[in-house]
Amino acid sequence: MEKLVIKGGTPLKGSVTVSGAKNAAVAILPAALLIDGVCTIDNLPNISDVKLYVKIIESLGAKIEWKNEHEIVLDTRHIECTDETLDLTRKFRASYYLLGSLLGRSKVAKVGSPGGCNLGSRPIDLHIKGFEALGATVDVSNGNITATRDKLVGNSIYLDFASVGATINIMLASVLAEGTTTIDNAAKEPHIVDVANFLNTMGADIRGAGTDIIKIHGVEKLTGNKSYSVVPDQIETGTFMLAAVATKGDITIKNCISKHLESVTAKLLEIGANVESSGDEIRVWCDKRTSKANIKTLPYPGFPTDLQPQMGVVLAISDGTSIINESIWESRFQYTNELNKMGAKITAQGKSAVFEGVETLYGAPVYSTDLRAGAALLIAGCAAQGTTEIYNIEHIDRGYEKIEEKFRQLGSNIQRVEE
Ligand code: EPU
């Protein structure tokens, strides 16, 4: 087991390049199973979730050739659903996309009940309702989810909640279905647009991704024979923006899309930090103590839940009392216990937390409870006086590529060591 050891207290300065988006990559890889041909995917983040997904689709019959650490050529002409992948699929949440893609491609799709970060109850009832509306039968038993169908026929589907996963999964299942599927109250996150762009590049007919109504006109076949580059990671970009503010630093983030970070930019300006965007770069700097703010996480374009813990670090050391309301994941405040070990004064109850700003955080041994909690602790460790040791960093490696190298490049004194 490894841990990260950070000697904090130095403002992070310099430039850093963002990798491809994890949450787009883990949907595009299964989406490629809908192609009866060959395609190239570039700008894949080199993270453990992507490596696991590649392993799964390989066991389903895909032939993979790595061109370099970010680019693969996939031949998905011969794909078959097999029980051999069930244990692997249990390891992370995004394996639920195999249900949509395998169901679109063949008459049966089966995954182990998806695992992933423990963020509270994570049902997939909306995905299942969507598959059923298209004509599939779904059975949840013995720790597995099995979807079967004779044929899939387009339908109108209203999502009770703008779920990212359900929107993408229904899109996947309907690309090769007969007729037109409409998803109403669809989620609008950047990676939804990216998955639709990928599928359209490969021959699908999806319109409206990025709005709350998506229409999918079923096509006979996705032929592939094209290359696609994964969108830059919105959450990694935001993580570096918040690291710049928490450490009173000055970071230029390269290869990012500033439009995806408007809600974060607005909050950073409100609390007194500076943000400037130009082309595919965002510069964030801060030379004074930031002030309090209230945050409510919401589906895109609202403030992303996946940046809530990182923002929590900034508010923990801002002047005044701030409140965060988390509206997506009930257990997303686990990181506040760890920040309190570093001297923060946070009281979390249910889906809200009150942050009484302190002047300084102090290094301590802390435990990463999930991916974004880990990113928050990393930022806190860089901002704190003294040494922070972060344990359970496998959570961080699931979603951030070469994280300590990137932080080191910005001047952080950070080492990965064997426990
Ligand atoms: N929900 C249901 N029923 C469903 C689906 C969702 O009740 O069938 C509820 C969930 O319980 C939750 C809310 O709806 O309260 C949002 O869930 P959503 O489906 O939007 O989330 P997800 O698809 O499971 C993705 C990301 C998460 C990110 C959320 C919200 C992936 C692989 N995961 O999860 O990313 O927090 O959207 O933006 O794309 C992360 O990257 O750290 C992460 C957790």
Short mmCIF file of C-alpha atoms and ligand atoms in Angstrom, two decimals:
data_model
loop_
_atom_site.label_atom_id
_atom_site.label_comp_id
_atom_site.label_asym_id
_atom_site.label_seq_id
_atom_site.Cartn_x
_atom_site.Cartn_y
_atom_site.Cartn_z
CA MET A 1 0.00 0.00 0.00
CA GLU A 2 1.21 3.48 -0.78
CA LYS A 3 0.61 6.83 0.87
CA LEU A 4 1.27 10.43 -0.12
CA VAL A 5 3.44 12.54 2.16
CA ILE A 6 3.18 16.30 1.69
CA LYS A 7 5.22 19.02 3.36
CA GLY A 8 2.78 21.90 2.99
CA GLY A 9 2.68 25.65 3.28
CA THR A 10 4.10 26.57 -0.16
CA PRO A 11 1.92 28.44 -2.66
CA LEU A 12 1.46 26.32 -5.80
CA LYS A 13 2.74 28.16 -8.86
CA GLY A 14 3.30 27.36 -12.52
CA SER A 15 1.39 25.58 -15.24
CA VAL A 16 -0.19 22.16 -15.48
CA THR A 17 -1.91 20.25 -18.29
CA VAL A 18 -5.22 18.57 -17.68
CA SER A 19 -5.80 14.95 -18.83
CA GLY A 20 -8.82 13.55 -20.65
CA ALA A 21 -12.02 13.32 -18.60
CA LYS A 22 -12.37 10.20 -16.47
CA ASN A 23 -16.16 10.24 -16.51
CA ALA A 24 -16.22 10.63 -20.31
CA ALA A 25 -13.60 7.91 -20.83
CA VAL A 26 -15.44 5.36 -18.69
CA ALA A 27 -18.54 5.88 -20.84
CA ILE A 28 -16.82 6.08 -24.23
CA LEU A 29 -14.97 2.77 -23.76
CA PRO A 30 -18.20 0.79 -23.30
CA ALA A 31 -19.88 2.93 -26.00
CA ALA A 32 -17.25 1.61 -28.41
CA LEU A 33 -18.76 -1.88 -27.98
CA LEU A 34 -21.67 -0.65 -30.13
CA ILE A 35 -19.33 -0.31 -33.11
CA ASP A 36 -19.12 -3.16 -35.57
CA GLY A 37 -15.64 -2.18 -36.67
CA VAL A 38 -12.47 -0.46 -35.56
CA CYS A 39 -11.97 2.94 -33.92
CA THR A 40 -9.21 4.96 -32.29
CA ILE A 41 -9.67 6.76 -28.96
CA ASP A 42 -7.12 9.36 -27.92
CA ASN A 43 -6.61 11.56 -24.85
CA LEU A 44 -7.65 8.71 -22.53
CA PRO A 45 -6.51 9.51 -18.99
CA ASN A 46 -3.89 7.07 -17.70
CA ILE A 47 -5.81 6.14 -14.53
CA SER A 48 -6.78 2.87 -12.89
CA ASP A 49 -10.49 3.11 -13.79
CA VAL A 50 -9.61 3.33 -17.50
CA LYS A 51 -7.16 0.41 -17.27
CA LEU A 52 -9.85 -1.66 -15.57
CA TYR A 53 -12.39 -0.79 -18.26
CA VAL A 54 -9.98 -1.72 -21.03
CA LYS A 55 -9.41 -5.06 -19.31
CA ILE A 56 -13.17 -5.67 -19.12
CA ILE A 57 -13.86 -4.89 -22.76
CA GLU A 58 -10.91 -7.05 -23.75
CA SER A 59 -12.47 -10.00 -21.89
CA LEU A 60 -15.70 -9.33 -23.79
CA GLY A 61 -13.83 -9.93 -27.05
CA ALA A 62 -12.50 -6.51 -28.08
CA LYS A 63 -8.99 -6.45 -29.57
CA ILE A 64 -6.96 -3.60 -28.12
CA GLU A 65 -3.77 -2.04 -29.34
CA TRP A 66 -2.17 0.70 -27.23
CA LYS A 67 -0.50 3.29 -29.47
CA ASN A 68 0.83 5.18 -26.45
CA GLU A 69 -0.30 5.61 -22.83
CA HIS A 70 -3.30 7.74 -23.92
CA GLU A 71 -4.35 6.28 -27.26
CA ILE A 72 -5.87 2.93 -28.17
CA VAL A 73 -7.13 1.25 -31.29
CA LEU A 74 -10.15 -0.90 -30.57
CA ASP A 75 -11.50 -3.63 -32.79
CA THR A 76 -14.99 -4.42 -31.53
CA ARG A 77 -16.23 -6.65 -34.35
CA HIS A 78 -16.57 -9.73 -32.14
CA ILE A 79 -18.15 -9.03 -28.78
CA GLU A 80 -19.86 -11.52 -26.49
CA CYS A 81 -21.35 -11.07 -23.03
CA THR A 82 -19.61 -13.47 -20.62
CA ASP A 83 -19.85 -14.20 -16.91
CA GLU A 84 -16.05 -14.03 -16.69
CA THR A 85 -16.22 -10.24 -16.44
CA LEU A 86 -18.71 -10.16 -13.54
CA ASP A 87 -16.12 -9.85 -10.76
CA LEU A 88 -14.28 -7.07 -12.58
CA THR A 89 -17.50 -5.16 -13.20
CA ARG A 90 -18.27 -5.16 -9.47
CA LYS A 91 -15.15 -3.08 -8.82
CA PHE A 92 -16.49 0.23 -10.05
CA ARG A 93 -19.65 2.11 -10.64
CA ALA A 94 -19.20 2.94 -14.31
CA SER A 95 -19.51 -0.74 -15.28
CA TYR A 96 -23.26 -0.04 -15.44
CA TYR A 97 -22.64 1.41 -18.92
CA LEU A 98 -22.02 -2.15 -20.14
CA LEU A 99 -25.73 -2.78 -19.64
CA GLY A 100 -26.70 -0.10 -22.16
CA SER A 101 -24.00 -0.87 -24.69
CA LEU A 102 -24.24 -4.68 -24.58
CA LEU A 103 -28.02 -4.50 -24.69
CA GLY A 104 -27.79 -2.25 -27.74
CA ARG A 105 -25.41 -4.67 -29.39
CA SER A 106 -26.85 -8.06 -28.41
CA LYS A 107 -29.78 -9.72 -26.74
CA VAL A 108 -28.27 -10.04 -23.29
CA ALA A 109 -26.22 -7.81 -21.00
CA LYS A 110 -25.01 -8.76 -17.53
CA VAL A 111 -22.92 -6.93 -14.92
CA GLY A 112 -22.13 -7.46 -11.25
CA SER A 113 -23.91 -4.91 -9.03
CA PRO A 114 -21.69 -1.84 -9.50
CA GLY A 115 -19.31 -0.78 -6.70
CA GLY A 116 -17.32 2.46 -6.68
CA CYS A 117 -16.93 5.26 -4.15
CA ASN A 118 -19.11 5.00 -1.09
CA LEU A 119 -21.16 8.17 -1.47
CA GLY A 120 -24.37 6.82 0.06
CA SER A 121 -27.19 5.00 -1.68
CA ARG A 122 -26.51 4.77 -5.42
CA PRO A 123 -29.58 3.23 -7.07
CA ILE A 124 -29.87 2.64 -10.82
CA ASP A 125 -33.65 2.46 -11.01
CA LEU A 126 -33.78 5.21 -13.65
CA HIS A 127 -31.41 3.27 -15.91
CA ILE A 128 -33.57 0.17 -15.53
CA LYS A 129 -36.83 2.06 -16.22
CA GLY A 130 -35.23 3.42 -19.38
CA PHE A 131 -34.18 -0.04 -20.63
CA GLU A 132 -37.66 -1.38 -19.87
CA ALA A 133 -39.27 1.49 -21.78
CA LEU A 134 -37.21 0.41 -24.80
CA GLY A 135 -38.53 -3.15 -24.49
CA ALA A 136 -35.89 -4.91 -22.35
CA THR A 137 -36.52 -7.10 -19.31
CA VAL A 138 -34.23 -6.48 -16.36
CA ASP A 139 -33.55 -8.89 -13.52
CA VAL A 140 -31.63 -7.89 -10.39
CA SER A 141 -30.66 -10.96 -8.36
CA ASN A 142 -27.68 -12.78 -6.81
CA GLY A 143 -25.60 -9.61 -6.92
CA ASN A 144 -25.95 -9.31 -10.70
CA ILE A 145 -28.04 -7.20 -13.06
CA THR A 146 -29.14 -8.95 -16.23
CA ALA A 147 -30.95 -7.22 -19.08
CA THR A 148 -32.42 -9.20 -21.96
CA ARG A 149 -34.41 -8.23 -25.00
CA ASP A 150 -35.87 -9.46 -28.21
CA LYS A 151 -35.62 -6.10 -29.92
CA LEU A 152 -35.36 -2.53 -28.64
CA VAL A 153 -37.83 0.03 -29.91
CA GLY A 154 -37.47 3.80 -29.39
CA ASN A 155 -39.74 5.45 -26.81
CA SER A 156 -40.19 8.71 -24.88
CA ILE A 157 -38.49 8.54 -21.51
CA TYR A 158 -38.80 11.18 -18.78
CA LEU A 159 -36.13 11.04 -16.09
CA ASP A 160 -37.42 11.88 -12.59
CA PHE A 161 -33.93 13.24 -11.86
CA ALA A 162 -31.37 14.48 -14.39
CA SER A 163 -29.11 11.47 -13.78
CA VAL A 164 -25.78 11.45 -15.61
CA GLY A 165 -25.55 7.66 -15.66
CA ALA A 166 -29.17 7.05 -16.72
CA THR A 167 -28.94 9.64 -19.52
CA ILE A 168 -25.80 8.03 -20.97
CA ASN A 169 -27.02 4.47 -20.48
CA ILE A 170 -30.34 5.12 -22.23
CA MET A 171 -28.46 6.87 -25.02
CA LEU A 172 -26.24 3.79 -25.41
CA ALA A 173 -29.16 1.38 -25.48
CA SER A 174 -31.11 3.39 -28.04
CA VAL A 175 -28.41 4.17 -30.61
CA LEU A 176 -29.11 0.92 -32.50
CA ALA A 177 -32.80 0.60 -31.48
CA GLU A 178 -35.65 0.80 -33.98
CA GLY A 179 -37.15 4.30 -34.30
CA THR A 180 -36.61 7.41 -32.17
CA THR A 181 -35.95 7.67 -28.44
CA THR A 182 -36.48 10.93 -26.58
CA ILE A 183 -34.90 11.50 -23.18
CA ASP A 184 -36.64 14.32 -21.35
CA ASN A 185 -35.04 15.99 -18.29
CA ALA A 186 -31.70 14.61 -19.49
CA ALA A 187 -28.51 15.49 -17.64
CA LYS A 188 -26.32 18.09 -19.37
CA GLU A 189 -22.82 17.41 -18.02
CA PRO A 190 -19.92 17.93 -20.47
CA HIS A 191 -19.22 14.21 -20.62
CA ILE A 192 -22.76 13.54 -21.87
CA VAL A 193 -22.06 15.79 -24.83
CA ASP A 194 -18.72 14.03 -25.28
CA VAL A 195 -20.27 10.54 -25.38
CA ALA A 196 -22.88 11.76 -27.90
CA ASN A 197 -20.12 13.34 -30.02
CA PHE A 198 -18.16 10.09 -29.92
CA LEU A 199 -21.17 8.02 -30.98
CA ASN A 200 -22.12 10.51 -33.72
CA THR A 201 -18.54 10.43 -35.02
CA MET A 202 -18.87 6.63 -35.27
CA GLY A 203 -22.17 6.85 -37.17
CA ALA A 204 -24.97 7.43 -34.62
CA ASP A 205 -27.70 10.07 -34.92
CA ILE A 206 -28.03 11.80 -31.53
CA ARG A 207 -29.28 15.37 -31.27
CA GLY A 208 -29.67 17.74 -28.34
CA ALA A 209 -26.96 16.40 -26.00
CA GLY A 210 -26.11 19.22 -23.60
CA THR A 211 -29.77 20.31 -23.43
CA ASP A 212 -32.49 18.68 -21.36
CA ILE A 213 -34.09 16.93 -24.34
CA ILE A 214 -31.99 14.41 -26.24
CA LYS A 215 -33.34 12.67 -29.34
CA ILE A 216 -31.72 9.50 -30.58
CA HIS A 217 -32.70 8.27 -34.03
CA GLY A 218 -31.78 4.60 -34.19
CA VAL A 219 -29.33 3.63 -36.93
CA GLU A 220 -28.63 0.14 -38.33
CA LYS A 221 -24.94 0.04 -37.59
CA LEU A 222 -22.03 2.04 -36.20
CA THR A 223 -19.18 1.47 -38.60
CA GLY A 224 -16.40 3.28 -36.75
CA ASN A 225 -13.20 3.71 -38.77
CA LYS A 226 -12.74 7.07 -37.10
CA SER A 227 -10.61 8.64 -34.37
CA TYR A 228 -11.96 10.45 -31.36
CA SER A 229 -10.24 12.50 -28.67
CA VAL A 230 -11.75 12.54 -25.14
CA VAL A 231 -12.78 15.96 -23.77
CA PRO A 232 -10.50 17.55 -21.11
CA ASP A 233 -11.43 16.73 -17.53
CA GLN A 234 -13.74 19.36 -16.02
CA ILE A 235 -13.19 18.09 -12.49
CA GLU A 236 -9.40 17.88 -12.73
CA THR A 237 -9.43 21.47 -14.04
CA GLY A 238 -11.55 22.59 -11.10
CA THR A 239 -9.30 20.70 -8.68
CA PHE A 240 -6.27 22.72 -9.83
CA MET A 241 -8.28 25.96 -9.74
CA LEU A 242 -9.17 25.29 -6.12
CA ALA A 243 -5.60 24.21 -5.29
CA ALA A 244 -4.37 27.60 -6.55
CA VAL A 245 -6.80 29.42 -4.27
CA ALA A 246 -6.32 27.25 -1.17
CA THR A 247 -2.50 27.63 -1.31
CA LYS A 248 -2.59 31.36 -2.26
CA GLY A 249 -0.79 30.40 -5.44
CA ASP A 250 -0.90 31.18 -9.14
CA ILE A 251 -1.65 28.31 -11.53
CA THR A 252 -2.22 28.31 -15.28
CA ILE A 253 -4.24 25.27 -16.27
CA LYS A 254 -3.72 24.14 -19.85
CA ASN A 255 -5.86 22.04 -22.22
CA CYS A 256 -9.11 22.84 -20.44
CA ILE A 257 -12.53 24.24 -21.36
CA SER A 258 -13.31 27.30 -19.24
CA LYS A 259 -17.02 27.19 -20.15
CA HIS A 260 -17.30 23.94 -18.15
CA LEU A 261 -16.09 25.72 -15.02
CA GLU A 262 -18.36 28.78 -15.01
CA SER A 263 -20.06 27.92 -11.72
CA VAL A 264 -16.68 27.48 -10.03
CA THR A 265 -15.25 30.64 -11.56
CA ALA A 266 -18.26 32.64 -10.31
CA LYS A 267 -17.74 31.37 -6.74
CA LEU A 268 -13.98 32.02 -6.82
CA LEU A 269 -14.55 35.61 -7.96
CA GLU A 270 -17.21 36.02 -5.24
CA ILE A 271 -14.75 35.02 -2.48
CA GLY A 272 -11.98 37.31 -3.75
CA ALA A 273 -9.78 35.07 -5.93
CA ASN A 274 -8.76 35.96 -9.49
CA VAL A 275 -9.65 33.96 -12.59
CA GLU A 276 -8.73 34.72 -16.17
CA SER A 277 -9.49 32.52 -19.19
CA SER A 278 -8.10 32.63 -22.65
CA GLY A 279 -8.32 29.97 -25.36
CA ASP A 280 -7.87 26.59 -23.72
CA GLU A 281 -6.20 27.99 -20.59
CA ILE A 282 -7.43 29.24 -17.24
CA ARG A 283 -5.19 31.18 -14.86
CA VAL A 284 -6.23 31.29 -11.20
CA TRP A 285 -4.38 33.24 -8.56
CA CYS A 286 -4.99 34.51 -5.08
CA ASP A 287 -2.83 36.60 -2.77
CA LYS A 288 -5.14 37.26 0.16
CA ARG A 289 -7.41 35.37 2.49
CA THR A 290 -10.63 34.50 0.69
CA SER A 291 -14.02 35.25 2.21
CA LYS A 292 -16.96 33.00 3.10
CA ALA A 293 -19.56 31.79 0.59
CA ASN A 294 -22.55 29.50 0.45
CA ILE A 295 -22.57 26.66 -2.05
CA LYS A 296 -25.26 24.28 -3.24
CA THR A 297 -24.22 21.43 -5.49
CA LEU A 298 -26.45 20.87 -8.50
CA PRO A 299 -26.43 19.02 -11.82
CA TYR A 300 -24.54 20.87 -14.59
CA PRO A 301 -24.37 23.81 -15.13
CA GLY A 302 -24.66 24.15 -11.33
CA PHE A 303 -21.74 23.76 -8.92
CA PRO A 304 -20.46 20.16 -9.39
CA THR A 305 -20.71 17.74 -6.50
CA ASP A 306 -17.36 16.33 -7.66
CA LEU A 307 -15.69 19.64 -6.69
CA GLN A 308 -17.55 20.09 -3.43
CA PRO A 309 -14.83 18.59 -1.16
CA GLN A 310 -12.07 20.61 -2.89
CA MET A 311 -14.17 23.77 -2.45
CA GLY A 312 -14.70 22.72 1.17
CA VAL A 313 -10.95 23.06 1.77
CA VAL A 314 -11.01 26.62 0.45
CA LEU A 315 -13.99 27.53 2.66
CA ALA A 316 -12.41 25.83 5.69
CA ILE A 317 -9.66 28.48 5.61
CA SER A 318 -11.73 31.42 4.32
CA ASP A 319 -12.73 34.30 6.53
CA GLY A 320 -16.20 33.84 8.07
CA THR A 321 -18.79 31.07 8.21
CA SER A 322 -19.79 29.27 5.03
CA ILE A 323 -22.47 26.68 4.37
CA ILE A 324 -22.40 23.92 1.78
CA ASN A 325 -25.57 22.08 0.81
CA GLU A 326 -24.92 18.83 -1.03
CA SER A 327 -27.89 17.84 -3.17
CA ILE A 328 -26.50 14.84 -5.06
CA TRP A 329 -24.65 12.42 -2.72
CA GLU A 330 -25.68 11.97 0.92
CA SER A 331 -22.26 10.74 2.13
CA ARG A 332 -20.09 13.33 0.44
CA PHE A 333 -19.08 15.05 3.69
CA GLN A 334 -16.90 12.22 5.00
CA TYR A 335 -13.83 14.31 4.18
CA THR A 336 -14.85 16.93 6.74
CA ASN A 337 -13.82 14.59 9.62
CA GLU A 338 -10.36 14.36 8.06
CA LEU A 339 -10.10 18.14 7.58
CA ASN A 340 -11.09 18.61 11.22
CA LYS A 341 -8.05 16.48 12.16
CA MET A 342 -6.03 19.19 10.40
CA GLY A 343 -7.58 21.96 12.47
CA ALA A 344 -10.65 22.83 10.40
CA LYS A 345 -13.92 23.64 12.18
CA ILE A 346 -16.61 21.95 10.15
CA THR A 347 -19.90 20.57 11.39
CA ALA A 348 -21.57 18.29 8.90
CA GLN A 349 -25.02 16.88 9.35
CA GLY A 350 -26.96 15.08 6.65
CA LYS A 351 -26.64 16.97 3.41
CA SER A 352 -25.32 20.26 4.87
CA ALA A 353 -22.11 21.37 6.48
CA VAL A 354 -21.15 24.57 8.29
CA PHE A 355 -17.57 25.76 7.83
CA GLU A 356 -16.25 28.17 10.46
CA GLY A 357 -13.19 29.49 8.67
CA VAL A 358 -9.84 29.03 10.46
CA GLU A 359 -6.62 30.89 9.60
CA THR A 360 -4.46 27.80 9.05
CA LEU A 361 -4.65 24.04 8.64
CA TYR A 362 -1.94 21.84 10.20
CA GLY A 363 -0.53 18.64 8.73
CA ALA A 364 -1.89 15.34 10.09
CA PRO A 365 -2.34 11.69 9.04
CA VAL A 366 -5.64 11.54 7.11
CA TYR A 367 -7.63 8.94 5.15
CA SER A 368 -8.99 9.36 1.69
CA THR A 369 -12.57 8.06 1.89
CA ASP A 370 -13.35 8.45 -1.81
CA LEU A 371 -11.86 9.91 -4.98
CA ARG A 372 -12.80 13.57 -4.54
CA ALA A 373 -12.25 13.45 -0.79
CA GLY A 374 -8.71 12.33 -1.64
CA ALA A 375 -8.25 15.30 -3.98
CA ALA A 376 -9.48 17.62 -1.23
CA LEU A 377 -6.98 16.18 1.27
CA LEU A 378 -4.21 16.64 -1.25
CA ILE A 379 -5.09 20.32 -1.58
CA ALA A 380 -5.42 20.64 2.19
CA GLY A 381 -2.00 19.02 2.66
CA CYS A 382 -0.42 21.53 0.25
CA ALA A 383 -2.10 24.46 2.03
CA ALA A 384 -1.37 23.25 5.59
CA GLN A 385 1.62 24.01 7.78
CA GLY A 386 3.70 20.88 8.46
CA THR A 387 3.47 17.34 7.12
CA THR A 388 0.32 15.56 5.97
CA GLU A 389 0.19 11.84 5.26
CA ILE A 390 -2.68 10.69 3.05
CA TYR A 391 -3.67 7.03 3.25
CA ASN A 392 -5.99 5.01 0.96
CA ILE A 393 -4.68 6.83 -2.08
CA GLU A 394 -5.91 4.12 -4.44
CA HIS A 395 -9.11 6.22 -4.51
CA ILE A 396 -7.13 9.15 -5.92
CA ASP A 397 -5.40 6.96 -8.53
CA ARG A 398 -8.80 5.87 -9.84
CA GLY A 399 -9.44 9.32 -11.24
CA TYR A 400 -6.31 11.53 -11.36
CA GLU A 401 -3.43 10.83 -13.70
CA LYS A 402 0.11 11.17 -12.24
CA ILE A 403 -1.30 13.39 -9.56
CA GLU A 404 1.81 13.78 -7.44
CA GLU A 405 3.93 14.54 -10.53
CA LYS A 406 1.52 17.31 -11.50
CA PHE A 407 1.47 18.77 -7.99
CA ARG A 408 5.26 18.53 -7.75
CA GLN A 409 5.55 20.42 -11.03
CA LEU A 410 3.63 23.24 -9.31
CA GLY A 411 6.14 23.36 -6.46
CA SER A 412 4.52 21.03 -3.97
CA ASN A 413 6.83 18.96 -1.77
CA ILE A 414 4.99 15.66 -2.24
CA GLN A 415 6.25 12.07 -2.23
CA ARG A 416 4.56 8.75 -2.86
CA VAL A 417 5.99 6.22 -0.43
CA GLU A 418 5.31 2.61 0.58
CA GLU A 419 3.38 2.46 3.86
N1 EPU B 1 -30.08 8.37 -8.91
C1 EPU B 1 -31.20 7.63 -8.64
N2 EPU B 1 -31.53 6.64 -9.51
C2 EPU B 1 -30.79 6.36 -10.61
C3 EPU B 1 -29.65 7.13 -10.87
C4 EPU B 1 -29.31 8.12 -9.99
O1 EPU B 1 -31.88 7.86 -7.67
O2 EPU B 1 -31.16 5.44 -11.36
C5 EPU B 1 -29.69 9.45 -7.98
C6 EPU B 1 -28.39 9.12 -7.26
O3 EPU B 1 -28.61 8.34 -6.10
C7 EPU B 1 -27.84 10.47 -6.95
C8 EPU B 1 -28.29 11.31 -8.14
O4 EPU B 1 -29.39 10.60 -8.72
O5 EPU B 1 -28.42 10.99 -5.80
C9 EPU B 1 -27.21 11.57 -9.17
O6 EPU B 1 -26.79 10.40 -9.76
P1 EPU B 1 -26.20 10.37 -11.23
O7 EPU B 1 -26.85 9.20 -11.90
O8 EPU B 1 -26.28 11.70 -11.87
O9 EPU B 1 -24.69 10.01 -10.93
P2 EPU B 1 -23.82 8.86 -11.51
O10 EPU B 1 -24.06 8.72 -12.97
O11 EPU B 1 -23.94 7.64 -10.68
C10 EPU B 1 -21.87 10.44 -12.18
C11 EPU B 1 -20.40 10.48 -11.93
C12 EPU B 1 -20.14 10.88 -10.49
C13 EPU B 1 -20.79 12.24 -10.24
C14 EPU B 1 -22.29 12.19 -10.59
C15 EPU B 1 -22.97 13.54 -10.47
C16 EPU B 1 -19.58 8.81 -13.45
C17 EPU B 1 -18.97 7.47 -13.65
N3 EPU B 1 -19.85 9.16 -12.20
O12 EPU B 1 -22.37 9.45 -11.29
O13 EPU B 1 -18.74 11.01 -10.39
O14 EPU B 1 -20.65 12.58 -8.89
O15 EPU B 1 -22.45 11.72 -11.94
O16 EPU B 1 -22.38 14.47 -11.30
O17 EPU B 1 -19.79 9.55 -14.40
C18 EPU B 1 -16.68 11.09 -9.33
O18 EPU B 1 -16.17 11.25 -10.45
O19 EPU B 1 -16.04 11.27 -8.25
C19 EPU B 1 -18.09 10.70 -9.23
C20 EPU B 1 -18.62 10.19 -8.14
#
